[in-house]
Amino acid sequence: MAEVLVLVDHTAGQVKKTTAELLTIARTLGTPSAVFVGSDVEAARPRLAQFGAEKVYVIDNADVDNYLVAPLAEALQAVVQQASPAAVLLPSTPHNKEAAARLAIKTESGLITDAVAVEAGDAGATATQSVFAGSYTVKSTVTKGAPIITVKPNVVPPSASQAGATVVPVDVQVSDAAKGAKITAREEKQKSGRPELTEAAIVVSGGRGTGGDFSPVETFADTLGAAVGASRAAVDAGWYPHSSQVGQTGKQVSPQLYVAAGISGAIQHRAGMQTSKTIVAINKDEEAPIFELVDFGVVGDLFTVLPQATDAVKQARS
Amino acid sequence: MNIVVCVKYVPDAQSDRTFNEDNTTDRDNVDGLLSELDEYAVEAALKIVEAGEGEVTVVTVGPDQAADAVKKALQMGADKAVHVSDDAIHGSDAVATSLVLAEAIKKIGSPDLVLTGLASTDGTMSVVPAMLAERLGLPQVTQVSTLEVEGGTVKGRRDGDVASESLEAQLPALVSVTDQINEPRYPSFKGIMAAKKKPVETWSLADLGVDAGQVGLDAAWTKVESFAARPPREQGEIVTDEGDGGTKLAEFLVAQKFV
């Protein structure tokens, strides 16, 4: 079976759940091979082996990290030329999508982004996308080259399947042209201790209705072990950081449970959360469009409803 | 400073967007407009030119109606526009769109800066800027929420999930901007009147030397096999808080095994 390349998402060798998900998908399409960029492959290897990577291509070259996008595309091109894969899977992040875009042009391969499912089909890998603010699903295939597909988090449960994870070093010489855009400073975000928004199983978001006080939203989120999101209105008002914005121009989330507190549900917000499995809303305005989407809605003030729900959840647990 | 801004005419997100029988996006039976996210790129270009000197050219690829997208950009203050329109382009994927845009930008001249929005609001793939940079051989400074151009250098800040990065490249470069970068202006009455006199060139594929066989539905490297409307959600249970709304919410979460 042909190899299927999976770009590893990791921080200093700590492999993220999305990579386990992609390796799980890759096993349905062919023989999974991980592509690891960085110097910490030994830290990552056990987990890559656990989820079925037969090989781990390693690109250990500081230029790939210090410059923006273009060197990663060159590195991936080198691996694609070496492996002639049946498909290339990448976690859907802004950076990866752009690297995939350049790789598509370099290798003359079709590109599908933000897949919510990938299956083996007669015409090769078939990817499902959710489009037009979640109002349609489309299934697409690639007609030229090796399908390059970026996949959203949480689309399959990761399943383990032990493999050898043989390390294959890949020597990449980054071209001068690819060093045109450099990263001159990097400031790590402060960790909130909460799960990452795009990967969380539960998301609790606050909007205009919070009036800027996110404390009941945060307390309820922490009770459920959830990530905290915000609507564009709340972000534009400066109440919550842009990195927490859920919506068309922010994060696209698809958790098991989405709780919208004080969010009216404009189309731009719906575009970011409509594919959530279960949707709950709390809003004072019974006419709020968010109520069209909900599995359960409370017409009421989030400042009384959320604290009561927080206590009731704690009680149910004890 | 010559700046080219790439803009797209998209179906209005507020209306019911759907597909044609050939699985392409329906652009005829839906109101269209300049992609909201492109206005930030137009605004960024105008600010740079206003602070120094130069010219802003907007370019779009799309059917006849797409002229409306460039018209809006001209009303905001762009100097001139190019509209690439050709029946053969119908059904093009991002790869082919980037090819046509790249050839149009080469024909316009050698801009110091190519500016785009974060993504279009219809396809929302966010890949055309990187494809354009690859095709034009330009460094890319993408998805920035700040932008400074000074002495042949472009600088910007990108806010990612785990870190904020400061980015820098020499001109010429390609830059894509997020919706955090500025507040796009509304066209003034003067701007609307002035736009009527601004030049709009319409180019065909032949004008660009692009073979029609490289674009369109049949030449696309990806194929939409099928589309389906998401089934409408069943009406959920909605309760009005009468002092027990939070308790009822918790009961729902327990029943659904989230607690």
Coordinates of C-alpha atoms in Angstrom, one line a residue, chain A residues 16 68-70 73 94-95 97-98 101-102 104-106 108-114 123 126 129 131-144 180-189 196 198 202 220 224 232 235-236 242-243 245 248-249 251 256-257 267-268 274-280 282 291-301 304-306 308-309 312-313 316-317, chain B residues 11 13-14 17-19 25-26 36-37 40 93 95 98 118 120-131 133-135 137-143 158-170 176 178-180 183 218-231 233-254 256 258-259:
Chain A
K16 CA -1.1 16.9 19.7
L68 CA 7.5 31.8 7.3
V69 CA 5.6 29.1 5.4
A70 CA 7.8 28.8 2.2
A73 CA 6.4 23.9 1.7
P94 CA -3.7 28.8 9.2
H95 CA 0.1 28.1 8.8
K97 CA -3.1 25.6 5.0
E98 CA -0.7 28.1 3.5
A101 CA -1.3 25.8 -0.8
R102 CA 2.4 26.3 -1.8
A104 CA -0.1 22.1 -4.2
I105 CA 1.4 24.5 -6.7
K106 CA 4.9 22.9 -6.4
E108 CA 0.9 20.0 -9.1
S109 CA -1.5 18.4 -6.7
G110 CA -5.1 19.3 -5.9
L111 CA -5.9 20.7 -2.4
I112 CA -8.9 20.3 -0.2
T113 CA -9.0 22.3 3.1
D114 CA -10.9 22.0 6.4
A123 CA -11.4 7.9 -7.1
T126 CA -12.8 11.6 -0.7
Q129 CA -16.3 19.8 3.8
V131 CA -19.5 25.0 3.6
F132 CA -21.7 28.2 3.4
A133 CA -21.7 28.6 7.2
G134 CA -22.4 24.9 7.7
S135 CA -25.6 25.0 5.6
Y136 CA -24.2 22.5 3.1
T137 CA -21.8 19.5 3.1
V138 CA -19.8 18.8 -0.1
K139 CA -17.8 15.7 -1.0
S140 CA -14.7 16.3 -3.2
T141 CA -11.9 14.3 -4.7
V142 CA -8.6 15.3 -6.2
T143 CA -8.1 14.8 -9.9
K144 CA -4.4 15.7 -10.2
G180 CA 12.2 36.1 2.0
A181 CA 9.8 36.4 5.0
K182 CA 11.3 35.9 8.4
I183 CA 10.0 35.7 11.9
T184 CA 11.8 38.4 13.9
A185 CA 10.1 37.9 17.3
R186 CA 7.9 35.3 18.9
E187 CA 5.8 35.8 22.0
E188 CA 4.2 32.7 23.4
K189 CA 0.6 33.2 24.6
E196 CA -7.5 24.7 23.3
T198 CA -10.4 24.3 18.4
I202 CA -17.0 21.4 25.1
F220 CA -19.4 27.5 34.0
L224 CA -17.5 21.5 32.6
R232 CA -17.0 39.0 17.4
V235 CA -13.9 40.7 20.9
D236 CA -14.4 44.0 19.1
H242 CA -9.2 37.8 19.4
S243 CA -7.7 34.4 19.6
Q245 CA -13.2 34.5 18.7
Q248 CA -16.4 33.2 10.2
T249 CA -13.2 35.3 10.8
K251 CA -12.0 30.0 15.1
Q256 CA -19.6 17.8 21.3
L257 CA -21.3 20.6 23.2
I267 CA -24.6 34.4 10.5
Q268 CA -20.9 35.2 11.0
Q274 CA -23.0 25.5 13.5
T275 CA -21.5 22.0 13.1
S276 CA -21.3 21.5 16.9
K277 CA -23.1 18.3 17.9
T278 CA -25.2 19.7 20.6
I279 CA -26.0 23.4 20.9
V280 CA -27.3 25.2 24.0
I282 CA -28.9 31.4 27.0
F291 CA -32.5 29.8 19.3
E292 CA -33.2 28.4 15.8
L293 CA -30.1 26.2 16.2
V294 CA -30.4 25.0 19.7
D295 CA -31.1 21.6 21.2
F296 CA -31.8 23.3 24.5
G297 CA -32.4 27.0 25.0
V298 CA -33.1 29.2 28.1
V299 CA -34.7 32.6 27.6
G300 CA -33.2 34.4 30.5
D301 CA -30.4 36.4 32.0
T304 CA -28.7 34.3 36.9
V305 CA -28.9 31.2 34.7
L306 CA -25.2 30.4 34.4
Q308 CA -27.5 28.4 39.0
A309 CA -26.5 25.9 36.3
A312 CA -26.6 22.4 39.8
V313 CA -23.8 20.7 37.7
A316 CA -25.2 16.5 40.1
R317 CA -21.5 15.5 40.3
Chain B
P11 CA -22.6 35.6 -2.8
A13 CA -23.7 35.4 3.3
Q14 CA -27.0 36.8 4.4
R17 CA -26.3 30.4 -0.9
T18 CA -26.4 27.2 -3.0
F19 CA -25.0 25.3 -5.9
T25 CA -21.3 27.9 -6.6
D26 CA -24.5 29.6 -7.7
E36 CA -16.3 41.7 3.4
L37 CA -12.8 40.6 4.3
Y40 CA -9.7 45.4 5.1
D93 CA -10.6 26.0 -8.3
V95 CA -5.2 26.7 -8.1
S98 CA -4.3 31.9 -8.4
L118 CA -7.7 36.8 5.0
S120 CA -13.0 35.0 0.7
T121 CA -16.3 34.7 2.5
D122 CA -17.6 32.0 0.1
G123 CA -14.8 29.4 -0.3
T124 CA -13.1 30.5 2.9
M125 CA -10.1 28.3 2.1
S126 CA -7.5 31.1 2.8
V127 CA -5.0 29.6 0.3
V128 CA -5.0 31.8 -2.7
P129 CA -2.6 34.4 -1.1
A130 CA 0.0 31.7 -0.5
M131 CA -0.5 30.2 -4.0
A133 CA 3.1 34.2 -3.5
E134 CA 4.4 30.9 -4.7
R135 CA 3.5 31.7 -8.4
G137 CA 8.0 34.2 -6.3
L138 CA 7.2 36.7 -3.6
P139 CA 7.9 36.5 0.1
Q140 CA 4.5 36.2 2.0
V141 CA 3.6 38.1 5.1
T142 CA 0.2 36.6 5.7
Q143 CA -2.7 37.0 8.1
R158 CA 0.5 37.6 13.2
D159 CA -1.6 36.4 16.1
G160 CA -1.7 32.7 16.2
D161 CA -3.1 30.1 18.6
V162 CA 0.0 29.6 20.7
A163 CA 2.0 32.7 19.9
S164 CA 2.1 36.1 18.3
E165 CA 4.9 36.5 15.7
S166 CA 6.5 39.6 14.3
L167 CA 7.1 39.1 10.6
E168 CA 9.3 41.0 8.2
A169 CA 10.1 40.9 4.4
Q170 CA 11.7 43.1 1.8
S176 CA -2.8 39.2 3.6
T178 CA -7.1 40.0 9.0
D179 CA -10.3 41.8 10.0
Q180 CA -8.4 43.1 13.1
E183 CA -11.9 49.8 10.2
D218 CA -12.8 20.5 -16.4
A219 CA -9.2 21.6 -15.7
A220 CA -9.7 21.9 -11.9
W221 CA -7.4 19.7 -9.8
T222 CA -10.2 19.1 -7.3
K223 CA -13.7 17.9 -8.2
V224 CA -16.9 18.4 -6.1
E225 CA -18.6 15.0 -6.4
S226 CA -21.8 15.9 -4.6
F227 CA -23.4 18.5 -2.3
A228 CA -26.2 18.2 0.2
A229 CA -28.1 20.7 2.2
R230 CA -27.6 20.2 5.9
P231 CA -30.8 18.7 7.3
R233 CA -32.2 21.0 13.0
E234 CA -35.2 19.7 14.8
Q235 CA -36.7 22.4 17.0
G236 CA -35.0 22.1 20.4
E237 CA -36.6 22.6 23.7
I238 CA -36.7 26.2 24.8
V239 CA -37.7 27.2 28.3
T240 CA -38.2 30.6 29.8
D241 CA -36.3 31.2 33.0
E242 CA -38.7 31.5 35.9
G243 CA -36.1 31.1 38.6
D244 CA -35.2 27.6 37.6
G245 CA -33.6 28.1 34.1
G246 CA -30.1 27.2 35.3
T247 CA -31.4 24.0 37.0
K248 CA -33.3 23.0 33.9
L249 CA -30.1 23.6 31.8
A250 CA -28.1 21.4 34.1
E251 CA -30.7 18.7 34.0
F252 CA -30.5 18.7 30.2
L253 CA -26.7 18.4 30.3
V254 CA -26.9 15.5 32.8
Q256 CA -27.2 14.2 27.6
F258 CA -22.2 15.9 29.5
V259 CA -22.0 15.9 33.3

